[in-house]
Coordinates of C-alpha atoms and ligand atoms in Angstrom, one line a residue:
M165 CA -5.1 -14.6 -7.6
R166 CA -4.4 -11.3 -5.7
V167 CA -0.7 -10.3 -5.9
L168 CA 0.9 -7.6 -3.9
V169 CA 4.1 -6.2 -5.3
I170 CA 6.4 -4.3 -2.8
G171 CA 8.2 -1.5 -4.6
A172 CA 7.3 0.1 -7.9
G173 CA 10.8 0.4 -9.4
F174 CA 11.5 -1.3 -12.8
A175 CA 11.5 -4.8 -11.2
G176 CA 8.2 -4.3 -9.5
A177 CA 6.6 -2.8 -12.6
C178 CA 7.9 -5.6 -14.8
A179 CA 6.6 -8.3 -12.3
A180 CA 3.2 -6.6 -12.0
L181 CA 2.8 -6.5 -15.8
L182 CA 4.1 -10.0 -16.5
L183 CA 2.0 -11.6 -13.7
R184 CA -1.1 -9.9 -14.9
E185 CA -0.4 -10.9 -18.5
S186 CA 0.6 -14.5 -17.7
L187 CA -1.8 -15.3 -14.8
G188 CA -4.5 -12.7 -15.1
A189 CA -3.5 -11.7 -11.6
E190 CA -5.1 -8.8 -9.8
V191 CA -2.1 -6.7 -8.7
L192 CA -1.6 -4.0 -6.1
L193 CA 1.7 -2.2 -5.9
V194 CA 2.9 -0.4 -2.8
E195 CA 5.8 2.0 -3.1
R196 CA 7.7 3.9 -0.4
G197 CA 8.5 6.8 -2.6
A198 CA 6.2 9.6 -3.8
A199 CA 6.2 8.2 -7.3
P200 CA 7.0 4.9 -9.1
G201 CA 10.4 4.4 -10.8
G202 CA 12.9 3.7 -8.0
M203 CA 16.4 4.2 -9.4
L204 CA 15.0 4.7 -12.8
R205 CA 13.8 8.3 -12.7
T206 CA 14.2 11.4 -14.8
L207 CA 14.8 14.3 -12.3
H208 CA 15.0 18.1 -12.9
T209 CA 17.3 20.7 -11.5
R210 CA 15.9 23.8 -9.9
E211 CA 16.0 25.5 -13.3
G212 CA 13.9 22.6 -14.8
V213 CA 16.8 20.9 -16.7
P214 CA 16.4 17.1 -16.9
Y215 CA 18.9 14.4 -15.9
E216 CA 18.7 10.8 -14.9
Y217 CA 19.4 9.5 -11.4
G218 CA 20.1 5.9 -12.3
P219 CA 20.0 4.5 -15.8
R220 CA 21.2 7.0 -18.4
V221 CA 20.6 4.8 -21.4
V222 CA 19.0 1.5 -22.2
S223 CA 21.8 -0.9 -23.1
V224 CA 21.7 -4.7 -23.7
F225 CA 24.8 -5.9 -21.8
R226 CA 24.1 -9.5 -20.7
G227 CA 20.4 -9.7 -20.0
T228 CA 18.1 -10.1 -22.9
P229 CA 17.6 -8.2 -26.1
D230 CA 13.9 -8.7 -25.6
I231 CA 14.0 -5.6 -23.4
L232 CA 14.0 -3.4 -26.6
P233 CA 10.6 -4.6 -28.0
F234 CA 9.3 -4.7 -24.5
L235 CA 10.2 -1.1 -23.8
R236 CA 9.0 0.0 -27.2
R237 CA 5.5 -1.0 -26.2
F238 CA 5.6 2.0 -23.9
L239 CA 8.4 4.4 -25.0
A240 CA 10.0 5.6 -28.2
L241 CA 13.8 4.9 -28.1
E242 CA 16.4 6.8 -30.0
E243 CA 19.9 5.4 -30.6
R244 CA 22.7 7.2 -28.8
V245 CA 26.4 7.0 -29.4
V246 CA 27.9 6.5 -26.0
Y247 CA 31.6 7.1 -25.8
Q248 CA 33.4 6.8 -22.5
G249 CA 36.4 8.8 -21.6
T250 CA 38.9 8.6 -18.7
R251 CA 41.4 11.0 -17.1
L252 CA 43.8 8.5 -15.6
R253 CA 45.6 11.2 -13.5
P254 CA 44.6 14.8 -12.8
D255 CA 47.4 16.1 -15.0
F256 CA 46.8 13.6 -17.9
P257 CA 44.8 14.3 -21.0
V258 CA 41.3 12.8 -21.4
I259 CA 41.5 9.6 -23.5
P260 CA 38.8 7.1 -24.5
F261 CA 38.0 4.1 -22.3
P262 CA 38.6 1.3 -23.2
V263 CA 41.9 2.9 -24.2
D264 CA 43.2 2.7 -27.8
L265 CA 46.9 2.5 -28.5
E266 CA 46.9 5.9 -30.4
S267 CA 45.6 7.7 -27.3
V268 CA 47.9 5.7 -24.9
R269 CA 50.9 7.2 -26.8
R270 CA 49.8 10.7 -25.8
L271 CA 50.1 9.8 -22.1
P272 CA 53.3 10.7 -20.2
C273 CA 53.9 7.0 -19.6
G274 CA 52.6 5.9 -23.0
A275 CA 55.8 4.3 -24.2
T276 CA 56.0 2.1 -21.0
I277 CA 52.3 1.0 -21.4
E278 CA 52.9 0.2 -25.1
R279 CA 55.9 -1.9 -24.3
E280 CA 54.0 -3.8 -21.6
L281 CA 51.0 -4.4 -23.9
A282 CA 53.4 -5.6 -26.7
A283 CA 55.1 -8.1 -24.3
I284 CA 51.7 -9.5 -23.3
R285 CA 50.6 -9.9 -26.9
E286 CA 53.9 -11.6 -27.8
Q287 CA 53.7 -14.0 -24.9
G288 CA 50.1 -14.9 -26.0
A289 CA 49.4 -16.5 -22.6
P290 CA 45.9 -16.4 -21.0
P291 CA 45.4 -13.8 -18.2
G292 CA 46.5 -15.0 -14.7
E293 CA 43.8 -16.1 -12.3
R294 CA 45.4 -15.8 -8.9
D295 CA 43.5 -12.6 -8.0
L296 CA 42.4 -9.4 -9.7
R297 CA 45.9 -7.8 -9.7
D298 CA 47.3 -10.9 -11.3
Y299 CA 44.4 -10.9 -13.9
L300 CA 44.9 -7.2 -14.8
E301 CA 48.7 -7.1 -14.8
T302 CA 48.8 -10.1 -17.1
S303 CA 46.0 -8.6 -19.3
V304 CA 47.0 -4.9 -19.6
G305 CA 50.3 -4.6 -17.8
P306 CA 51.3 -3.2 -14.4
T307 CA 51.3 0.5 -15.5
L308 CA 47.8 0.6 -16.9
T309 CA 46.6 -1.6 -13.9
G310 CA 48.0 1.0 -11.5
L311 CA 46.5 4.0 -13.4
A312 CA 43.1 2.6 -14.4
F313 CA 42.2 0.2 -11.5
E314 CA 44.4 0.5 -8.4
G315 CA 43.1 3.8 -7.1
F316 CA 39.5 3.2 -8.2
N317 CA 39.4 -0.1 -6.4
R318 CA 40.8 1.4 -3.2
K319 CA 38.4 4.4 -3.2
F320 CA 35.2 2.6 -4.3
W321 CA 35.5 -1.0 -3.1
G322 CA 37.9 -0.2 -0.2
R323 CA 40.1 -3.2 -1.1
P324 CA 43.5 -3.7 -2.8
L325 CA 43.4 -5.4 -6.1
Q326 CA 45.0 -8.6 -4.7
A327 CA 42.1 -8.9 -2.2
M328 CA 39.6 -9.2 -5.1
P329 CA 39.0 -12.3 -7.2
A330 CA 40.2 -12.6 -10.8
V331 CA 36.6 -13.3 -11.8
W332 CA 35.7 -9.7 -11.0
G333 CA 37.9 -8.7 -13.9
K334 CA 36.8 -11.5 -16.2
L335 CA 33.1 -10.7 -15.8
R336 CA 33.7 -7.1 -16.8
R337 CA 36.0 -8.2 -19.6
L338 CA 38.5 -5.7 -18.3
E339 CA 41.1 -7.1 -20.6
R340 CA 39.3 -5.2 -23.4
I341 CA 40.9 -2.0 -22.1
A342 CA 43.8 -3.0 -24.3
S343 CA 41.7 -3.4 -27.4
T344 CA 42.1 -0.8 -30.2
G345 CA 39.8 1.3 -32.3
S346 CA 36.4 1.3 -30.6
Y347 CA 35.5 4.1 -28.3
R348 CA 31.9 3.0 -27.7
L349 CA 30.7 1.8 -24.3
P350 CA 31.6 -1.9 -24.5
S351 CA 28.4 -3.7 -25.3
E352 CA 27.3 -5.8 -28.2
A353 CA 24.2 -3.7 -28.8
A354 CA 23.6 0.0 -29.3
H355 CA 22.4 2.3 -26.6
Y356 CA 19.1 4.0 -26.5
Y357 CA 17.4 7.0 -24.8
P358 CA 13.7 7.8 -24.7
P359 CA 13.3 11.5 -25.7
G360 CA 11.5 13.2 -22.9
G361 CA 12.9 10.9 -20.2
F362 CA 12.0 7.7 -18.5
N363 CA 9.1 8.8 -16.3
P364 CA 6.3 8.1 -18.8
L365 CA 7.5 4.5 -18.8
F366 CA 5.9 4.0 -15.4
E367 CA 2.7 5.9 -16.1
R368 CA 2.3 3.6 -19.2
M369 CA 3.5 0.3 -17.7
L370 CA 1.3 0.7 -14.6
D371 CA -1.7 2.0 -16.4
G372 CA -4.8 0.2 -14.9
F373 CA -2.9 -1.1 -11.9
E374 CA -3.7 -0.1 -8.3
L375 CA -0.6 1.7 -7.0
R376 CA -0.2 3.2 -3.6
C377 CA 2.8 5.5 -3.2
G378 CA 4.1 6.9 0.0
V379 CA 3.5 3.5 1.7
T380 CA 6.4 1.7 3.4
V381 CA 6.2 -2.0 4.1
T382 CA 7.6 -2.8 7.5
R383 CA 7.0 -6.6 7.9
I384 CA 5.6 -9.6 6.0
E385 CA 3.7 -12.4 7.9
A386 CA 3.2 -15.4 5.6
D387 CA 1.0 -18.4 6.1
A388 CA -0.3 -21.3 4.1
G389 CA -3.1 -19.3 2.5
G390 CA -1.2 -16.2 1.6
A391 CA 0.6 -13.3 3.4
T392 CA -0.2 -10.3 5.4
V393 CA 1.9 -7.2 4.7
E394 CA 2.3 -4.7 7.5
T395 CA 2.8 -1.1 6.3
D396 CA 2.9 2.3 7.9
A397 CA -0.7 2.8 6.4
G398 CA -2.1 -0.5 7.8
A399 CA -2.1 -4.2 6.9
L400 CA -2.7 -5.6 3.5
R401 CA -3.6 -9.2 2.5
A402 CA -2.6 -11.0 -0.7
D403 CA -2.4 -14.6 -2.0
L404 CA 1.2 -13.9 -3.2
V405 CA 3.7 -11.2 -2.4
V406 CA 6.6 -10.2 -4.8
S407 CA 9.1 -8.2 -2.7
T408 CA 11.6 -5.9 -4.5
A409 CA 12.5 -4.3 -1.1
P410 CA 15.8 -5.2 0.5
I411 CA 15.9 -8.9 1.4
D412 CA 17.8 -8.3 4.7
A413 CA 15.2 -5.7 5.9
M414 CA 12.3 -8.0 4.9
L415 CA 13.8 -10.8 7.0
G416 CA 14.4 -8.5 10.0
F417 CA 18.2 -8.2 9.5
R418 CA 18.5 -11.6 11.2
H419 CA 21.9 -12.3 9.7
G420 CA 23.0 -8.6 9.9
P421 CA 22.8 -6.0 7.2
L422 CA 24.2 -6.7 3.7
E423 CA 27.0 -4.3 2.7
W424 CA 26.6 -2.1 -0.4
R425 CA 28.7 0.5 -2.2
G426 CA 27.3 3.6 -3.8
Y427 CA 27.5 7.2 -5.0
R428 CA 25.7 10.4 -4.1
V429 CA 25.3 12.8 -7.0
E430 CA 26.0 16.5 -7.5
V431 CA 24.8 18.4 -10.6
D432 CA 25.9 21.5 -12.5
L433 CA 24.7 23.2 -15.6
A434 CA 26.8 23.2 -18.8
D435 CA 26.5 26.1 -21.3
P436 CA 25.8 24.8 -24.8
A437 CA 27.8 27.6 -26.4
R438 CA 31.0 26.2 -24.9
E439 CA 32.8 23.1 -26.1
A440 CA 31.9 19.5 -25.0
P441 CA 32.3 19.6 -21.2
L442 CA 34.0 16.2 -20.9
G443 CA 36.1 16.5 -24.1
T444 CA 35.9 14.5 -27.3
A445 CA 37.3 11.2 -28.7
P446 CA 39.9 11.4 -31.5
D447 CA 37.1 11.2 -34.0
G448 CA 35.4 14.3 -32.6
V449 CA 32.5 12.6 -30.8
P450 CA 31.9 14.1 -27.3
F451 CA 32.3 11.7 -24.3
A452 CA 29.0 10.9 -22.6
W453 CA 30.8 10.1 -19.4
L454 CA 34.3 10.4 -18.0
Y455 CA 36.0 8.3 -15.3
T456 CA 38.4 9.7 -12.8
P457 CA 39.9 6.6 -11.3
W458 CA 42.7 8.1 -9.2
A459 CA 42.3 7.6 -5.5
E460 CA 42.7 11.2 -4.4
T461 CA 39.4 12.4 -5.9
P462 CA 36.1 11.1 -4.5
V463 CA 34.5 11.6 -7.9
C464 CA 34.3 8.4 -9.8
R465 CA 32.4 9.4 -12.9
T466 CA 31.0 12.5 -14.5
T467 CA 28.1 12.4 -17.0
D468 CA 27.3 14.9 -19.7
F469 CA 23.5 14.6 -20.2
G470 CA 23.7 16.9 -23.2
V471 CA 25.0 14.0 -25.3
I472 CA 22.5 11.6 -24.0
H473 CA 19.5 13.8 -24.3
H474 CA 20.4 15.7 -27.6
G475 CA 23.0 13.6 -29.4
P476 CA 26.6 14.4 -30.2
R477 CA 26.3 17.9 -31.8
M478 CA 26.7 20.8 -29.4
A479 CA 24.6 22.9 -31.8
D480 CA 21.6 20.6 -31.2
R481 CA 21.5 21.5 -27.5
P482 CA 18.5 23.7 -26.9
G483 CA 19.9 25.4 -23.8
P484 CA 21.9 24.5 -20.6
T485 CA 22.3 20.7 -20.0
V486 CA 23.3 18.8 -16.8
V487 CA 26.7 17.6 -15.9
L488 CA 26.5 15.1 -13.0
R489 CA 29.2 13.9 -10.7
E490 CA 29.0 10.6 -8.9
I491 CA 30.8 10.8 -5.5
V492 CA 31.7 7.7 -3.4
D493 CA 29.2 7.4 -0.6
D494 CA 28.5 4.1 1.1
R495 CA 25.3 5.2 2.6
V496 CA 23.7 4.8 -0.9
S497 CA 22.9 1.2 -1.7
M498 CA 23.8 0.8 -5.4
Y499 CA 26.3 -2.0 -5.8
P500 CA 26.3 -5.3 -4.0
V501 CA 29.7 -6.7 -3.1
W502 CA 30.9 -10.2 -3.8
W503 CA 32.3 -10.8 -0.3
E504 CA 28.7 -10.8 1.1
D505 CA 27.8 -13.9 -0.9
E506 CA 27.7 -16.2 2.1
R507 CA 25.5 -13.9 4.1
F508 CA 23.2 -13.3 1.1
L509 CA 22.9 -17.1 0.5
R510 CA 21.7 -17.4 4.2
Y511 CA 19.0 -14.8 3.5
L512 CA 18.1 -16.6 0.2
D513 CA 17.8 -19.9 2.1
D514 CA 15.5 -18.2 4.6
A515 CA 13.4 -16.5 2.0
A516 CA 12.7 -19.8 0.3
R517 CA 11.1 -21.0 3.6
V518 CA 8.6 -18.2 3.6
P519 CA 5.5 -19.4 1.8
N520 CA 3.8 -17.2 -0.8
V521 CA 6.5 -14.5 -0.8
I522 CA 9.1 -14.2 -3.5
P523 CA 12.0 -11.7 -3.6
L524 CA 13.0 -10.0 -6.8
G525 CA 15.0 -7.1 -8.2
R526 CA 18.3 -5.6 -7.3
L527 CA 17.3 -5.2 -3.6
G528 CA 15.3 -8.3 -3.3
L529 CA 17.9 -10.5 -4.8
Y530 CA 21.0 -8.4 -3.9
K531 CA 22.3 -8.2 -7.4
Y532 CA 23.8 -5.5 -9.6
T533 CA 21.3 -5.3 -12.4
T534 CA 20.7 -3.2 -15.5
M535 CA 17.3 -2.7 -17.1
D536 CA 17.8 -5.7 -19.4
S537 CA 18.8 -8.0 -16.6
T538 CA 16.0 -6.8 -14.4
Y539 CA 13.5 -7.6 -17.1
A540 CA 15.2 -11.0 -17.6
M541 CA 14.8 -11.7 -13.9
A542 CA 11.1 -10.8 -14.0
L543 CA 10.6 -13.1 -17.0
R544 CA 12.3 -16.0 -15.2
L545 CA 10.0 -15.3 -12.1
A546 CA 6.9 -15.4 -14.3
G547 CA 8.0 -18.6 -16.0
S548 CA 8.9 -20.5 -12.8
L549 CA 6.3 -19.2 -10.4
G550 CA 4.1 -22.4 -10.5
D551 CA 7.1 -24.6 -9.9
Y552 CA 8.2 -22.3 -7.1
L553 CA 4.9 -22.3 -5.2
R554 CA 4.7 -26.1 -5.4
G555 CA 8.4 -26.9 -4.9
S556 CA 10.3 -28.2 -1.9
H557 CA 12.6 -25.9 0.0
A558 CA 15.6 -27.1 -1.9
R559 CA 13.8 -26.7 -5.2
R560 CA 12.8 -23.2 -4.2
V561 CA 16.3 -22.2 -3.4
E562 CA 17.4 -23.5 -6.8
I563 CA 14.7 -21.5 -8.5
L564 CA 15.5 -18.3 -6.6
R565 CA 19.2 -18.7 -7.6
A566 CA 18.1 -19.2 -11.3
I567 CA 15.9 -16.2 -11.2
R568 CA 18.7 -14.1 -9.8
G569 CA 21.2 -15.4 -12.3
D570 CA 24.9 -15.1 -11.7
W571 CA 27.2 -12.0 -11.5
G572 CA 27.6 -12.3 -15.3
N573 CA 23.9 -11.6 -16.3
Ligands
FAD278 C1 24.0 5.0 -10.9 C2 23.2 4.0 -11.7 C3 23.3 4.0 -13.0 C4 22.6 3.0 -13.8 N1 22.7 3.0 -15.1 C5 22.1 2.1 -15.9 C6 22.1 2.2 -17.3 O1 22.7 3.1 -17.9 N2 21.4 1.3 -18.0 C7 20.7 0.3 -17.3 O2 20.0 -0.5 -18.0 N3 20.6 0.2 -16.0 C8 21.3 1.1 -15.2 N4 21.2 1.0 -13.9 C9 20.5 -0.1 -13.2 C10 19.0 0.2 -13.0 O3 18.8 1.3 -12.3 C11 18.4 -1.0 -12.2 O4 18.6 -2.2 -12.9 C12 16.9 -1.0 -12.0 O5 16.4 0.3 -11.9 C13 16.6 -1.8 -10.8 O6 15.2 -1.8 -10.5 P1 14.6 -2.4 -9.1 O7 13.1 -2.3 -9.2 O8 15.2 -3.7 -8.9 O9 15.2 -1.5 -8.0 P2 14.9 0.0 -7.5 O10 14.8 0.9 -8.6 O11 15.8 0.3 -6.4 O12 13.3 -0.2 -7.0 C14 13.0 -0.7 -5.7 C15 11.8 0.1 -5.3 O13 11.3 -0.5 -4.0 C16 10.9 0.6 -3.2 N5 11.0 0.0 -1.8 C17 12.1 -0.4 -1.2 N6 11.8 -0.8 0.1 C18 10.5 -0.6 0.2 C19 9.6 -0.8 1.3 N7 10.0 -1.3 2.5 N8 8.3 -0.5 1.1 C20 7.8 0.0 -0.1 N9 8.6 0.2 -1.1 C21 9.9 -0.1 -1.0 C22 11.9 1.7 -3.5 O14 11.4 2.9 -3.0 C23 12.1 1.6 -5.0 O15 11.2 2.4 -5.7 C24 21.9 2.0 -13.1 C25 21.8 2.0 -11.7 C26 22.5 3.0 -11.0 C27 22.3 3.0 -9.5

């Protein structure tokens, strides 16, 4: 079977590898960019200092822990302590996120927050479900809701909290903001970084594959025997196409473009002789990244790559390291939005009518993914491909929904 994979990001690379391993497929990948990797790239400043554009660390949030042995086939992974900080207002001190009670007490409104948290604990009622504001206010109190979520929601999602569903908070377990003691990025598993960066991953995963970079797919024409893929470098023919390109573009934007939220990035260099650029948690470990949730700044998060690349000791930094700011910019397609569900499902329904073409990945299935959930999607695709190709339209929609998973995984 000859398979053509559109896009050589992590989803495309996983699909190529799994389909070759499970079906013995002959796979060609076409990639619009100059190199494979997509969002998952280690870049360098003009001075040659490395930083990551997308994933900073490998974490196992909700996807599958199998990602770790899978990645270790190609990369050495070192564990990293990832602490997150937040500066809830420009004039407030930096504290850990999720917040701990000891740090909350250092805030100007600390006593009020403490009282509200104590009242919620005393009541012992489950969080409200009316909307996101209700969920948050009954989980962490109105003061912390205003400081940590109100402004961020407005500047990033462009919606007030009461216009968002409670499930948005539940999925992210936002009530854990009130938990005490752990400064780590909330996740059941540890976090890992491959020393030297992520780029060798693609050289190794795609070793032996035919990969054509700098080629953009413009259209797919499917038929009973396979599909013809039109590109800016001519037409290509395959028995099966896996498309990790945006589903709306591949279907000619027939239902209109899907909305996204995103960031552009700005980088600076930090001097290793100075103290941790984003501050430290009460136990002295530097923050790997810092949130600035108030509405008046367009910066949402700042990352100190020194911690991620070299660990928590400033003395271990060999020279300048990168500090990266993420600035709200909706022209960058990073995060899908829940209010596009209906339009997306129309696209999914149409995609299931196209024979021999299957969408995958964050763009193909319009889903916020991490590396572990991307790998999990590719595993589900490889496991259900036979069924998909033989199935009725209704069955194919069902399989695509299962491959995508829900917002929680
Ligand atoms: C800011 C940020 C931080 C993140 N941090 C983490 C993290 O810490 N840990 C983690 O696990 N995950 C993280 N992620 C998620 C991770 O980046 C994604 O899960 C993963 O990279 C998605 O891979 P993908 O192949 O689906 O998409 P992409 O990486 O977007 O790949 C799609 C590829 O398709 C190509 N393409 C698109 N259209 C066409 C076309 N028409 N023709 C040819 N090629 C095309 C693109 O050029 C691209 O290379 C982060 C993401 C972002 C944005």
